[in-house]
Amino acid sequence: MKTNRKQLEIQLSRLRPFVFPKNYLEQYPTESSIAASLVWEAYQDGNIYNKNILDAGSGTGVLAYAALYLGCNFLTAVEIDIDQKEILESNLKEFQNKEIIIGNISEFQGRCDTVLCNPPFGAVKKNNDLPFLERIFEFGKYLYIIHNAVNDQFMTKFISERGELIRKNRIEMNLPRMYKHHTREQKNVELLAYVVRSY
Ligand code: SAH
């Protein structure tokens, strides 16, 4: 396929944003440049093209779109918030090889090759990340997980008990002002992207 990371980023920047974003679900969109880098890297690892992919906690589908754009075989997007269903459908409408499931990741059953996951970090509601972290190792062989860098110690231990850490990349992300408690126009947060092979 003739494309590149920059082209992917441009595509992602055109997607529709969250409607009625909900703080308690920690709905934060992954910036286009970061989503493009993460999924491009997964593509270069051989974990996207022709593979079955799960986007766990898909939000508006930015990671899902990237996987579909880069030629995955089938994409499953799981998102708990019904308010995002229409946006997800609209953002992914050009692709047929997908399924959108509105439901709790804790109740999802399925197998795939690769999991893409930018979950809630558990910053608003403690342990909100656990339903994701506990399940995604069952779903797929290769996992691309974004998490808050302040949780690195916990994540490193959690991953080491369930799989092999292949890579860890530091990411700076701009959080836009989205919720009432945000006082600044935007805030820089330090995140980590973990690439894991599950046991
Ligand atoms: N993956 C998207 C959204 C990240 S925000 C992106 O990268 O832009 C985390 C998403 O997880 C939100 O859309 C939130 O609604 C969803 N979510 C939170 N708890 C969930 C659960 N238990 N099951 C499924 N989705 C959940």
mmCIF file with all atom_site columns, C-alpha atoms and ligand atoms in Angstrom:
data_model
loop_
_atom_site.group_PDB
_atom_site.id
_atom_site.type_symbol
_atom_site.label_atom_id
_atom_site.label_alt_id
_atom_site.label_comp_id
_atom_site.label_asym_id
_atom_site.label_entity_id
_atom_site.label_seq_id
_atom_site.pdbx_PDB_ins_code
_atom_site.Cartn_x
_atom_site.Cartn_y
_atom_site.Cartn_z
_atom_site.occupancy
_atom_site.B_iso_or_equiv
_atom_site.pdbx_formal_charge
_atom_site.auth_seq_id
_atom_site.auth_comp_id
_atom_site.auth_asym_id
_atom_site.auth_atom_id
_atom_site.pdbx_PDB_model_num
ATOM   1   C CA  . MET A 1 1   ? 0.000   0.000   0.000  1.00 0.00 ? 1   MET A CA  1
ATOM   2   C CA  . LYS A 1 2   ? 1.310   3.445   -0.878 1.00 0.00 ? 2   LYS A CA  1
ATOM   3   C CA  . THR A 1 3   ? 0.997   5.597   2.206  1.00 0.00 ? 3   THR A CA  1
ATOM   4   C CA  . ASN A 1 4   ? 3.128   6.983   4.967  1.00 0.00 ? 4   ASN A CA  1
ATOM   5   C CA  . ARG A 1 5   ? 2.888   8.081   8.588  1.00 0.00 ? 5   ARG A CA  1
ATOM   6   C CA  . LYS A 1 6   ? 2.257   11.734  7.684  1.00 0.00 ? 6   LYS A CA  1
ATOM   7   C CA  . GLN A 1 7   ? -0.589  10.846  5.327  1.00 0.00 ? 7   GLN A CA  1
ATOM   8   C CA  . LEU A 1 8   ? -2.128  8.719   8.068  1.00 0.00 ? 8   LEU A CA  1
ATOM   9   C CA  . GLU A 1 9   ? -1.867  11.617  10.524 1.00 0.00 ? 9   GLU A CA  1
ATOM   10  C CA  . ILE A 1 10  ? -3.657  13.927  8.076  1.00 0.00 ? 10  ILE A CA  1
ATOM   11  C CA  . GLN A 1 11  ? -6.477  11.398  7.707  1.00 0.00 ? 11  GLN A CA  1
ATOM   12  C CA  . LEU A 1 12  ? -6.803  11.073  11.488 1.00 0.00 ? 12  LEU A CA  1
ATOM   13  C CA  . SER A 1 13  ? -6.900  14.840  11.985 1.00 0.00 ? 13  SER A CA  1
ATOM   14  C CA  . ARG A 1 14  ? -10.075 14.942  9.864  1.00 0.00 ? 14  ARG A CA  1
ATOM   15  C CA  . LEU A 1 15  ? -12.085 12.615  12.095 1.00 0.00 ? 15  LEU A CA  1
ATOM   16  C CA  . ARG A 1 16  ? -15.005 13.913  14.136 1.00 0.00 ? 16  ARG A CA  1
ATOM   17  C CA  . PRO A 1 17  ? -14.354 14.516  17.856 1.00 0.00 ? 17  PRO A CA  1
ATOM   18  C CA  . PHE A 1 18  ? -16.213 13.236  20.947 1.00 0.00 ? 18  PHE A CA  1
ATOM   19  C CA  . VAL A 1 19  ? -19.838 14.330  21.410 1.00 0.00 ? 19  VAL A CA  1
ATOM   20  C CA  . PHE A 1 20  ? -20.845 15.070  25.002 1.00 0.00 ? 20  PHE A CA  1
ATOM   21  C CA  . PRO A 1 21  ? -17.435 13.956  26.335 1.00 0.00 ? 21  PRO A CA  1
ATOM   22  C CA  . LYS A 1 22  ? -17.679 12.397  29.780 1.00 0.00 ? 22  LYS A CA  1
ATOM   23  C CA  . ASN A 1 23  ? -15.063 13.051  32.379 1.00 0.00 ? 23  ASN A CA  1
ATOM   24  C CA  . TYR A 1 24  ? -16.021 10.018  34.492 1.00 0.00 ? 24  TYR A CA  1
ATOM   25  C CA  . LEU A 1 25  ? -15.222 7.770   31.495 1.00 0.00 ? 25  LEU A CA  1
ATOM   26  C CA  . GLU A 1 26  ? -11.938 9.646   31.006 1.00 0.00 ? 26  GLU A CA  1
ATOM   27  C CA  . GLN A 1 27  ? -12.756 10.428  27.406 1.00 0.00 ? 27  GLN A CA  1
ATOM   28  C CA  . TYR A 1 28  ? -9.659  12.024  25.971 1.00 0.00 ? 28  TYR A CA  1
ATOM   29  C CA  . PRO A 1 29  ? -8.863  11.710  22.277 1.00 0.00 ? 29  PRO A CA  1
ATOM   30  C CA  . THR A 1 30  ? -5.418  10.562  21.255 1.00 0.00 ? 30  THR A CA  1
ATOM   31  C CA  . GLU A 1 31  ? -3.831  13.363  19.237 1.00 0.00 ? 31  GLU A CA  1
ATOM   32  C CA  . SER A 1 32  ? -3.600  12.565  15.530 1.00 0.00 ? 32  SER A CA  1
ATOM   33  C CA  . SER A 1 33  ? 0.194   12.657  15.458 1.00 0.00 ? 33  SER A CA  1
ATOM   34  C CA  . ILE A 1 34  ? 0.459   10.285  18.422 1.00 0.00 ? 34  ILE A CA  1
ATOM   35  C CA  . ALA A 1 35  ? -2.189  7.876   17.156 1.00 0.00 ? 35  ALA A CA  1
ATOM   36  C CA  . ALA A 1 36  ? -0.495  7.869   13.745 1.00 0.00 ? 36  ALA A CA  1
ATOM   37  C CA  . SER A 1 37  ? 2.905   7.104   15.271 1.00 0.00 ? 37  SER A CA  1
ATOM   38  C CA  . LEU A 1 38  ? 1.562   4.301   17.460 1.00 0.00 ? 38  LEU A CA  1
ATOM   39  C CA  . VAL A 1 39  ? -0.354  2.497   14.738 1.00 0.00 ? 39  VAL A CA  1
ATOM   40  C CA  . TRP A 1 40  ? 2.302   3.142   12.092 1.00 0.00 ? 40  TRP A CA  1
ATOM   41  C CA  . GLU A 1 41  ? 4.815   1.491   14.379 1.00 0.00 ? 41  GLU A CA  1
ATOM   42  C CA  . ALA A 1 42  ? 2.465   -1.479  14.858 1.00 0.00 ? 42  ALA A CA  1
ATOM   43  C CA  . TYR A 1 43  ? 2.128   -1.649  11.071 1.00 0.00 ? 43  TYR A CA  1
ATOM   44  C CA  . GLN A 1 44  ? 5.892   -1.685  10.649 1.00 0.00 ? 44  GLN A CA  1
ATOM   45  C CA  . ASP A 1 45  ? 6.109   -4.430  13.261 1.00 0.00 ? 45  ASP A CA  1
ATOM   46  C CA  . GLY A 1 46  ? 3.864   -6.515  10.974 1.00 0.00 ? 46  GLY A CA  1
ATOM   47  C CA  . ASN A 1 47  ? 0.995   -6.395  13.458 1.00 0.00 ? 47  ASN A CA  1
ATOM   48  C CA  . ILE A 1 48  ? -1.642  -4.482  11.444 1.00 0.00 ? 48  ILE A CA  1
ATOM   49  C CA  . TYR A 1 49  ? -1.724  -5.432  7.756  1.00 0.00 ? 49  TYR A CA  1
ATOM   50  C CA  . ASN A 1 50  ? -4.032  -8.437  7.193  1.00 0.00 ? 50  ASN A CA  1
ATOM   51  C CA  . LYS A 1 51  ? -4.427  -8.870  10.965 1.00 0.00 ? 51  LYS A CA  1
ATOM   52  C CA  . ASN A 1 52  ? -7.512  -8.911  13.161 1.00 0.00 ? 52  ASN A CA  1
ATOM   53  C CA  . ILE A 1 53  ? -7.423  -5.909  15.450 1.00 0.00 ? 53  ILE A CA  1
ATOM   54  C CA  . LEU A 1 54  ? -9.271  -4.877  18.597 1.00 0.00 ? 54  LEU A CA  1
ATOM   55  C CA  . ASP A 1 55  ? -9.523  -1.217  19.582 1.00 0.00 ? 55  ASP A CA  1
ATOM   56  C CA  . ALA A 1 56  ? -10.397 -1.458  23.281 1.00 0.00 ? 56  ALA A CA  1
ATOM   57  C CA  . GLY A 1 57  ? -12.154 1.686   24.513 1.00 0.00 ? 57  GLY A CA  1
ATOM   58  C CA  . SER A 1 58  ? -12.297 3.100   21.035 1.00 0.00 ? 58  SER A CA  1
ATOM   59  C CA  . GLY A 1 59  ? -13.823 6.514   21.756 1.00 0.00 ? 59  GLY A CA  1
ATOM   60  C CA  . THR A 1 60  ? -14.271 8.212   18.393 1.00 0.00 ? 60  THR A CA  1
ATOM   61  C CA  . GLY A 1 61  ? -12.258 5.505   16.649 1.00 0.00 ? 61  GLY A CA  1
ATOM   62  C CA  . VAL A 1 62  ? -8.968  7.228   15.955 1.00 0.00 ? 62  VAL A CA  1
ATOM   63  C CA  . LEU A 1 63  ? -6.864  4.092   16.546 1.00 0.00 ? 63  LEU A CA  1
ATOM   64  C CA  . ALA A 1 64  ? -9.485  1.946   14.815 1.00 0.00 ? 64  ALA A CA  1
ATOM   65  C CA  . TYR A 1 65  ? -9.418  4.191   11.761 1.00 0.00 ? 65  TYR A CA  1
ATOM   66  C CA  . ALA A 1 66  ? -5.625  3.985   11.588 1.00 0.00 ? 66  ALA A CA  1
ATOM   67  C CA  . ALA A 1 67  ? -5.695  0.175   11.635 1.00 0.00 ? 67  ALA A CA  1
ATOM   68  C CA  . LEU A 1 68  ? -8.378  0.038   8.925  1.00 0.00 ? 68  LEU A CA  1
ATOM   69  C CA  . TYR A 1 69  ? -6.556  2.609   6.811  1.00 0.00 ? 69  TYR A CA  1
ATOM   70  C CA  . LEU A 1 70  ? -3.377  0.542   7.011  1.00 0.00 ? 70  LEU A CA  1
ATOM   71  C CA  . GLY A 1 71  ? -5.138  -2.550  5.709  1.00 0.00 ? 71  GLY A CA  1
ATOM   72  C CA  . CYS A 1 72  ? -6.071  -4.687  8.675  1.00 0.00 ? 72  CYS A CA  1
ATOM   73  C CA  . ASN A 1 73  ? -8.195  -7.741  7.918  1.00 0.00 ? 73  ASN A CA  1
ATOM   74  C CA  . PHE A 1 74  ? -10.937 -6.997  10.445 1.00 0.00 ? 74  PHE A CA  1
ATOM   75  C CA  . LEU A 1 75  ? -11.396 -4.373  13.134 1.00 0.00 ? 75  LEU A CA  1
ATOM   76  C CA  . THR A 1 76  ? -13.481 -4.654  16.287 1.00 0.00 ? 76  THR A CA  1
ATOM   77  C CA  . ALA A 1 77  ? -14.113 -1.435  18.198 1.00 0.00 ? 77  ALA A CA  1
ATOM   78  C CA  . VAL A 1 78  ? -15.452 -1.736  21.753 1.00 0.00 ? 78  VAL A CA  1
ATOM   79  C CA  . GLU A 1 79  ? -16.729 1.426   23.431 1.00 0.00 ? 79  GLU A CA  1
ATOM   80  C CA  . ILE A 1 80  ? -18.962 1.699   26.479 1.00 0.00 ? 80  ILE A CA  1
ATOM   81  C CA  . ASP A 1 81  ? -20.545 5.052   25.677 1.00 0.00 ? 81  ASP A CA  1
ATOM   82  C CA  . ILE A 1 82  ? -23.576 4.880   23.399 1.00 0.00 ? 82  ILE A CA  1
ATOM   83  C CA  . ASP A 1 83  ? -23.282 8.622   22.746 1.00 0.00 ? 83  ASP A CA  1
ATOM   84  C CA  . GLN A 1 84  ? -20.162 7.881   20.653 1.00 0.00 ? 84  GLN A CA  1
ATOM   85  C CA  . LYS A 1 85  ? -21.853 5.249   18.480 1.00 0.00 ? 85  LYS A CA  1
ATOM   86  C CA  . GLU A 1 86  ? -22.954 7.620   15.761 1.00 0.00 ? 86  GLU A CA  1
ATOM   87  C CA  . ILE A 1 87  ? -19.520 9.307   15.661 1.00 0.00 ? 87  ILE A CA  1
ATOM   88  C CA  . LEU A 1 88  ? -17.766 5.947   15.508 1.00 0.00 ? 88  LEU A CA  1
ATOM   89  C CA  . GLU A 1 89  ? -19.993 4.796   12.673 1.00 0.00 ? 89  GLU A CA  1
ATOM   90  C CA  . SER A 1 90  ? -19.474 8.044   10.830 1.00 0.00 ? 90  SER A CA  1
ATOM   91  C CA  . ASN A 1 91  ? -15.689 8.092   11.316 1.00 0.00 ? 91  ASN A CA  1
ATOM   92  C CA  . LEU A 1 92  ? -15.313 4.481   10.138 1.00 0.00 ? 92  LEU A CA  1
ATOM   93  C CA  . LYS A 1 93  ? -17.984 4.534   7.435  1.00 0.00 ? 93  LYS A CA  1
ATOM   94  C CA  . GLU A 1 94  ? -15.632 4.089   4.485  1.00 0.00 ? 94  GLU A CA  1
ATOM   95  C CA  . PHE A 1 95  ? -14.646 0.627   5.735  1.00 0.00 ? 95  PHE A CA  1
ATOM   96  C CA  . GLN A 1 96  ? -16.792 -2.522  5.652  1.00 0.00 ? 96  GLN A CA  1
ATOM   97  C CA  . ASN A 1 97  ? -14.480 -4.929  7.484  1.00 0.00 ? 97  ASN A CA  1
ATOM   98  C CA  . LYS A 1 98  ? -15.356 -3.785  10.970 1.00 0.00 ? 98  LYS A CA  1
ATOM   99  C CA  . GLU A 1 99  ? -17.704 -4.307  13.883 1.00 0.00 ? 99  GLU A CA  1
ATOM   100 C CA  . ILE A 1 100 ? -18.653 -1.656  16.432 1.00 0.00 ? 100 ILE A CA  1
ATOM   101 C CA  . ILE A 1 101 ? -19.665 -2.998  19.826 1.00 0.00 ? 101 ILE A CA  1
ATOM   102 C CA  . ILE A 1 102 ? -21.210 -0.666  22.376 1.00 0.00 ? 102 ILE A CA  1
ATOM   103 C CA  . GLY A 1 103 ? -20.513 -2.387  25.669 1.00 0.00 ? 103 GLY A CA  1
ATOM   104 C CA  . ASN A 1 104 ? -18.220 -2.836  28.611 1.00 0.00 ? 104 ASN A CA  1
ATOM   105 C CA  . ILE A 1 105 ? -14.764 -4.219  27.827 1.00 0.00 ? 105 ILE A CA  1
ATOM   106 C CA  . SER A 1 106 ? -15.133 -6.428  30.924 1.00 0.00 ? 106 SER A CA  1
ATOM   107 C CA  . GLU A 1 107 ? -17.913 -8.337  29.186 1.00 0.00 ? 107 GLU A CA  1
ATOM   108 C CA  . PHE A 1 108 ? -16.259 -8.605  25.797 1.00 0.00 ? 108 PHE A CA  1
ATOM   109 C CA  . GLN A 1 109 ? -15.264 -12.083 24.623 1.00 0.00 ? 109 GLN A CA  1
ATOM   110 C CA  . GLY A 1 110 ? -13.041 -12.534 21.621 1.00 0.00 ? 110 GLY A CA  1
ATOM   111 C CA  . ARG A 1 111 ? -9.643  -13.133 20.135 1.00 0.00 ? 111 ARG A CA  1
ATOM   112 C CA  . CYS A 1 112 ? -7.585  -11.035 17.786 1.00 0.00 ? 112 CYS A CA  1
ATOM   113 C CA  . ASP A 1 113 ? -3.992  -10.686 16.655 1.00 0.00 ? 113 ASP A CA  1
ATOM   114 C CA  . THR A 1 114 ? -3.337  -7.179  17.913 1.00 0.00 ? 114 THR A CA  1
ATOM   115 C CA  . VAL A 1 115 ? -4.921  -4.979  20.576 1.00 0.00 ? 115 VAL A CA  1
ATOM   116 C CA  . LEU A 1 116 ? -4.736  -1.184  20.410 1.00 0.00 ? 116 LEU A CA  1
ATOM   117 C CA  . CYS A 1 117 ? -5.666  0.425   23.694 1.00 0.00 ? 117 CYS A CA  1
ATOM   118 C CA  . ASN A 1 118 ? -5.668  3.945   25.053 1.00 0.00 ? 118 ASN A CA  1
ATOM   119 C CA  . PRO A 1 119 ? -7.756  3.211   28.141 1.00 0.00 ? 119 PRO A CA  1
ATOM   120 C CA  . PRO A 1 120 ? -8.957  5.448   30.975 1.00 0.00 ? 120 PRO A CA  1
ATOM   121 C CA  . PHE A 1 121 ? -5.885  5.966   33.157 1.00 0.00 ? 121 PHE A CA  1
ATOM   122 C CA  . GLY A 1 122 ? -7.713  5.655   36.453 1.00 0.00 ? 122 GLY A CA  1
ATOM   123 C CA  . ALA A 1 123 ? -7.023  9.319   37.185 1.00 0.00 ? 123 ALA A CA  1
ATOM   124 C CA  . VAL A 1 124 ? -10.675 10.302  37.643 1.00 0.00 ? 124 VAL A CA  1
ATOM   125 C CA  . LYS A 1 125 ? -11.962 7.059   39.067 1.00 0.00 ? 125 LYS A CA  1
ATOM   126 C CA  . LYS A 1 126 ? -9.277  4.966   40.724 1.00 0.00 ? 126 LYS A CA  1
ATOM   127 C CA  . ASN A 1 127 ? -8.662  1.598   39.001 1.00 0.00 ? 127 ASN A CA  1
ATOM   128 C CA  . ASN A 1 128 ? -10.749 2.546   35.960 1.00 0.00 ? 128 ASN A CA  1
ATOM   129 C CA  . ASP A 1 129 ? -7.871  1.194   33.890 1.00 0.00 ? 129 ASP A CA  1
ATOM   130 C CA  . LEU A 1 130 ? -7.963  -2.275  35.455 1.00 0.00 ? 130 LEU A CA  1
ATOM   131 C CA  . PRO A 1 131 ? -10.904 -3.762  33.505 1.00 0.00 ? 131 PRO A CA  1
ATOM   132 C CA  . PHE A 1 132 ? -8.847  -3.046  30.384 1.00 0.00 ? 132 PHE A CA  1
ATOM   133 C CA  . LEU A 1 133 ? -5.471  -4.137  31.631 1.00 0.00 ? 133 LEU A CA  1
ATOM   134 C CA  . GLU A 1 134 ? -6.817  -7.359  33.110 1.00 0.00 ? 134 GLU A CA  1
ATOM   135 C CA  . ARG A 1 135 ? -8.595  -8.394  29.922 1.00 0.00 ? 135 ARG A CA  1
ATOM   136 C CA  . ILE A 1 136 ? -6.514  -7.261  26.968 1.00 0.00 ? 136 ILE A CA  1
ATOM   137 C CA  . PHE A 1 137 ? -3.799  -9.870  27.550 1.00 0.00 ? 137 PHE A CA  1
ATOM   138 C CA  . GLU A 1 138 ? -6.457  -12.551 26.924 1.00 0.00 ? 138 GLU A CA  1
ATOM   139 C CA  . PHE A 1 139 ? -7.624  -10.958 23.701 1.00 0.00 ? 139 PHE A CA  1
ATOM   140 C CA  . GLY A 1 140 ? -4.532  -10.739 21.562 1.00 0.00 ? 140 GLY A CA  1
ATOM   141 C CA  . LYS A 1 141 ? -0.882  -11.641 21.087 1.00 0.00 ? 141 LYS A CA  1
ATOM   142 C CA  . TYR A 1 142 ? 0.499   -8.155  20.520 1.00 0.00 ? 142 TYR A CA  1
ATOM   143 C CA  . LEU A 1 143 ? -0.626  -5.203  22.580 1.00 0.00 ? 143 LEU A CA  1
ATOM   144 C CA  . TYR A 1 144 ? -0.027  -1.494  21.989 1.00 0.00 ? 144 TYR A CA  1
ATOM   145 C CA  . ILE A 1 145 ? -1.023  0.279   25.182 1.00 0.00 ? 145 ILE A CA  1
ATOM   146 C CA  . ILE A 1 146 ? -0.885  3.971   26.051 1.00 0.00 ? 146 ILE A CA  1
ATOM   147 C CA  . HIS A 1 147 ? -0.761  4.862   29.733 1.00 0.00 ? 147 HIS A CA  1
ATOM   148 C CA  . ASN A 1 148 ? 0.144   7.730   31.997 1.00 0.00 ? 148 ASN A CA  1
ATOM   149 C CA  . ALA A 1 149 ? 3.905   7.814   32.659 1.00 0.00 ? 149 ALA A CA  1
ATOM   150 C CA  . VAL A 1 150 ? 3.318   8.285   36.395 1.00 0.00 ? 150 VAL A CA  1
ATOM   151 C CA  . ASN A 1 151 ? 2.030   4.687   36.480 1.00 0.00 ? 151 ASN A CA  1
ATOM   152 C CA  . ASP A 1 152 ? 5.151   3.256   34.869 1.00 0.00 ? 152 ASP A CA  1
ATOM   153 C CA  . GLN A 1 153 ? 6.266   1.259   37.893 1.00 0.00 ? 153 GLN A CA  1
ATOM   154 C CA  . PHE A 1 154 ? 2.870   -0.398  38.211 1.00 0.00 ? 154 PHE A CA  1
ATOM   155 C CA  . MET A 1 155 ? 2.635   -0.999  34.468 1.00 0.00 ? 155 MET A CA  1
ATOM   156 C CA  . THR A 1 156 ? 6.123   -2.480  34.200 1.00 0.00 ? 156 THR A CA  1
ATOM   157 C CA  . LYS A 1 157 ? 5.334   -5.013  36.928 1.00 0.00 ? 157 LYS A CA  1
ATOM   158 C CA  . PHE A 1 158 ? 1.843   -5.741  35.591 1.00 0.00 ? 158 PHE A CA  1
ATOM   159 C CA  . ILE A 1 159 ? 3.203   -6.376  32.092 1.00 0.00 ? 159 ILE A CA  1
ATOM   160 C CA  . SER A 1 160 ? 6.145   -8.490  33.278 1.00 0.00 ? 160 SER A CA  1
ATOM   161 C CA  . GLU A 1 161 ? 3.704   -10.930 34.931 1.00 0.00 ? 161 GLU A CA  1
ATOM   162 C CA  . ARG A 1 162 ? 1.684   -11.386 31.753 1.00 0.00 ? 162 ARG A CA  1
ATOM   163 C CA  . GLY A 1 163 ? 3.964   -10.864 28.811 1.00 0.00 ? 163 GLY A CA  1
ATOM   164 C CA  . GLU A 1 164 ? 7.208   -9.596  27.418 1.00 0.00 ? 164 GLU A CA  1
ATOM   165 C CA  . LEU A 1 165 ? 7.813   -5.870  27.043 1.00 0.00 ? 165 LEU A CA  1
ATOM   166 C CA  . ILE A 1 166 ? 9.173   -5.350  23.551 1.00 0.00 ? 166 ILE A CA  1
ATOM   167 C CA  . ARG A 1 167 ? 9.411   -1.561  23.551 1.00 0.00 ? 167 ARG A CA  1
ATOM   168 C CA  . LYS A 1 168 ? 8.441   1.486   25.534 1.00 0.00 ? 168 LYS A CA  1
ATOM   169 C CA  . ASN A 1 169 ? 8.187   4.951   23.968 1.00 0.00 ? 169 ASN A CA  1
ATOM   170 C CA  . ARG A 1 170 ? 7.846   8.252   25.773 1.00 0.00 ? 170 ARG A CA  1
ATOM   171 C CA  . ILE A 1 171 ? 5.129   10.554  24.426 1.00 0.00 ? 171 ILE A CA  1
ATOM   172 C CA  . GLU A 1 172 ? 4.248   14.175  25.202 1.00 0.00 ? 172 GLU A CA  1
ATOM   173 C CA  . MET A 1 173 ? 0.579   14.820  24.637 1.00 0.00 ? 173 MET A CA  1
ATOM   174 C CA  . ASN A 1 174 ? -1.354  18.083  24.718 1.00 0.00 ? 174 ASN A CA  1
ATOM   175 C CA  . LEU A 1 175 ? -4.635  17.652  26.507 1.00 0.00 ? 175 LEU A CA  1
ATOM   176 C CA  . PRO A 1 176 ? -7.095  20.222  25.243 1.00 0.00 ? 176 PRO A CA  1
ATOM   177 C CA  . ARG A 1 177 ? -9.389  21.973  27.721 1.00 0.00 ? 177 ARG A CA  1
ATOM   178 C CA  . MET A 1 178 ? -12.412 19.661  27.673 1.00 0.00 ? 178 MET A CA  1
ATOM   179 C CA  . TYR A 1 179 ? -13.849 19.523  31.169 1.00 0.00 ? 179 TYR A CA  1
ATOM   180 C CA  . LYS A 1 180 ? -14.938 21.990  33.835 1.00 0.00 ? 180 LYS A CA  1
ATOM   181 C CA  . HIS A 1 181 ? -12.019 21.199  36.120 1.00 0.00 ? 181 HIS A CA  1
ATOM   182 C CA  . HIS A 1 182 ? -9.499  22.135  33.414 1.00 0.00 ? 182 HIS A CA  1
ATOM   183 C CA  . THR A 1 183 ? -8.197  25.595  34.176 1.00 0.00 ? 183 THR A CA  1
ATOM   184 C CA  . ARG A 1 184 ? -5.644  25.944  31.393 1.00 0.00 ? 184 ARG A CA  1
ATOM   185 C CA  . GLU A 1 185 ? -6.226  26.083  27.642 1.00 0.00 ? 185 GLU A CA  1
ATOM   186 C CA  . GLN A 1 186 ? -4.145  22.965  27.310 1.00 0.00 ? 186 GLN A CA  1
ATOM   187 C CA  . LYS A 1 187 ? -1.924  20.825  29.440 1.00 0.00 ? 187 LYS A CA  1
ATOM   188 C CA  . ASN A 1 188 ? 1.087   18.705  28.574 1.00 0.00 ? 188 ASN A CA  1
ATOM   189 C CA  . VAL A 1 189 ? 1.038   15.198  29.953 1.00 0.00 ? 189 VAL A CA  1
ATOM   190 C CA  . GLU A 1 190 ? 3.752   12.628  29.738 1.00 0.00 ? 190 GLU A CA  1
ATOM   191 C CA  . LEU A 1 191 ? 2.560   9.267   28.504 1.00 0.00 ? 191 LEU A CA  1
ATOM   192 C CA  . LEU A 1 192 ? 4.193   5.962   27.655 1.00 0.00 ? 192 LEU A CA  1
ATOM   193 C CA  . ALA A 1 193 ? 3.368   3.649   24.789 1.00 0.00 ? 193 ALA A CA  1
ATOM   194 C CA  . TYR A 1 194 ? 4.054   0.011   25.687 1.00 0.00 ? 194 TYR A CA  1
ATOM   195 C CA  . VAL A 1 195 ? 4.490   -2.650  23.030 1.00 0.00 ? 195 VAL A CA  1
ATOM   196 C CA  . VAL A 1 196 ? 3.926   -6.063  24.565 1.00 0.00 ? 196 VAL A CA  1
ATOM   197 C CA  . ARG A 1 197 ? 3.846   -9.687  23.462 1.00 0.00 ? 197 ARG A CA  1
ATOM   198 C CA  . SER A 1 198 ? 1.471   -11.523 25.754 1.00 0.00 ? 198 SER A CA  1
ATOM   199 C CA  . TYR A 1 199 ? 2.355   -14.996 27.087 1.00 0.00 ? 199 TYR A CA  1
HETATM 200 N N1  . SAH B 2 .   ? -9.195  5.127   22.136 1.00 0.00 ? 1   SAH B N1  1
HETATM 201 C C1  . SAH B 2 .   ? -9.707  6.474   22.006 1.00 0.00 ? 1   SAH B C1  1
HETATM 202 C C2  . SAH B 2 .   ? -10.366 6.967   23.290 1.00 0.00 ? 1   SAH B C2  1
HETATM 203 C C3  . SAH B 2 .   ? -9.493  7.018   24.513 1.00 0.00 ? 1   SAH B C3  1
HETATM 204 S S1  . SAH B 2 .   ? -10.363 7.578   25.954 1.00 0.00 ? 1   SAH B S1  1
HETATM 205 C C4  . SAH B 2 .   ? -8.604  7.367   21.554 1.00 0.00 ? 1   SAH B C4  1
HETATM 206 O O1  . SAH B 2 .   ? -7.464  6.907   21.573 1.00 0.00 ? 1   SAH B O1  1
HETATM 207 O O2  . SAH B 2 .   ? -8.831  8.518   21.180 1.00 0.00 ? 1   SAH B O2  1
HETATM 208 C C5  . SAH B 2 .   ? -10.884 6.023   26.708 1.00 0.00 ? 1   SAH B C5  1
HETATM 209 C C6  . SAH B 2 .   ? -12.185 5.484   26.132 1.00 0.00 ? 1   SAH B C6  1
HETATM 210 O O3  . SAH B 2 .   ? -12.552 4.286   26.859 1.00 0.00 ? 1   SAH B O3  1
HETATM 211 C C7  . SAH B 2 .   ? -13.375 6.433   26.265 1.00 0.00 ? 1   SAH B C7  1
HETATM 212 O O4  . SAH B 2 .   ? -13.997 6.596   25.015 1.00 0.00 ? 1   SAH B O4  1
HETATM 213 C C8  . SAH B 2 .   ? -14.311 5.731   27.259 1.00 0.00 ? 1   SAH B C8  1
HETATM 214 O O5  . SAH B 2 .   ? -15.681 5.997   27.037 1.00 0.00 ? 1   SAH B O5  1
HETATM 215 C C9  . SAH B 2 .   ? -13.965 4.267   27.039 1.00 0.00 ? 1   SAH B C9  1
HETATM 216 N N2  . SAH B 2 .   ? -14.285 3.398   28.181 1.00 0.00 ? 1   SAH B N2  1
HETATM 217 C C10 . SAH B 2 .   ? -14.169 3.694   29.503 1.00 0.00 ? 1   SAH B C10 1
HETATM 218 N N3  . SAH B 2 .   ? -14.494 2.639   30.268 1.00 0.00 ? 1   SAH B N3  1
HETATM 219 C C11 . SAH B 2 .   ? -14.836 1.621   29.402 1.00 0.00 ? 1   SAH B C11 1
HETATM 220 C C12 . SAH B 2 .   ? -15.246 0.260   29.570 1.00 0.00 ? 1   SAH B C12 1
HETATM 221 N N4  . SAH B 2 .   ? -15.362 -0.275  30.788 1.00 0.00 ? 1   SAH B N4  1
HETATM 222 N N5  . SAH B 2 .   ? -15.496 -0.482  28.470 1.00 0.00 ? 1   SAH B N5  1
HETATM 223 C C13 . SAH B 2 .   ? -15.358 0.051   27.210 1.00 0.00 ? 1   SAH B C13 1
HETATM 224 N N6  . SAH B 2 .   ? -14.970 1.340   26.990 1.00 0.00 ? 1   SAH B N6  1
HETATM 225 C C14 . SAH B 2 .   ? -14.710 2.121   28.066 1.00 0.00 ? 1   SAH B C14 1
#
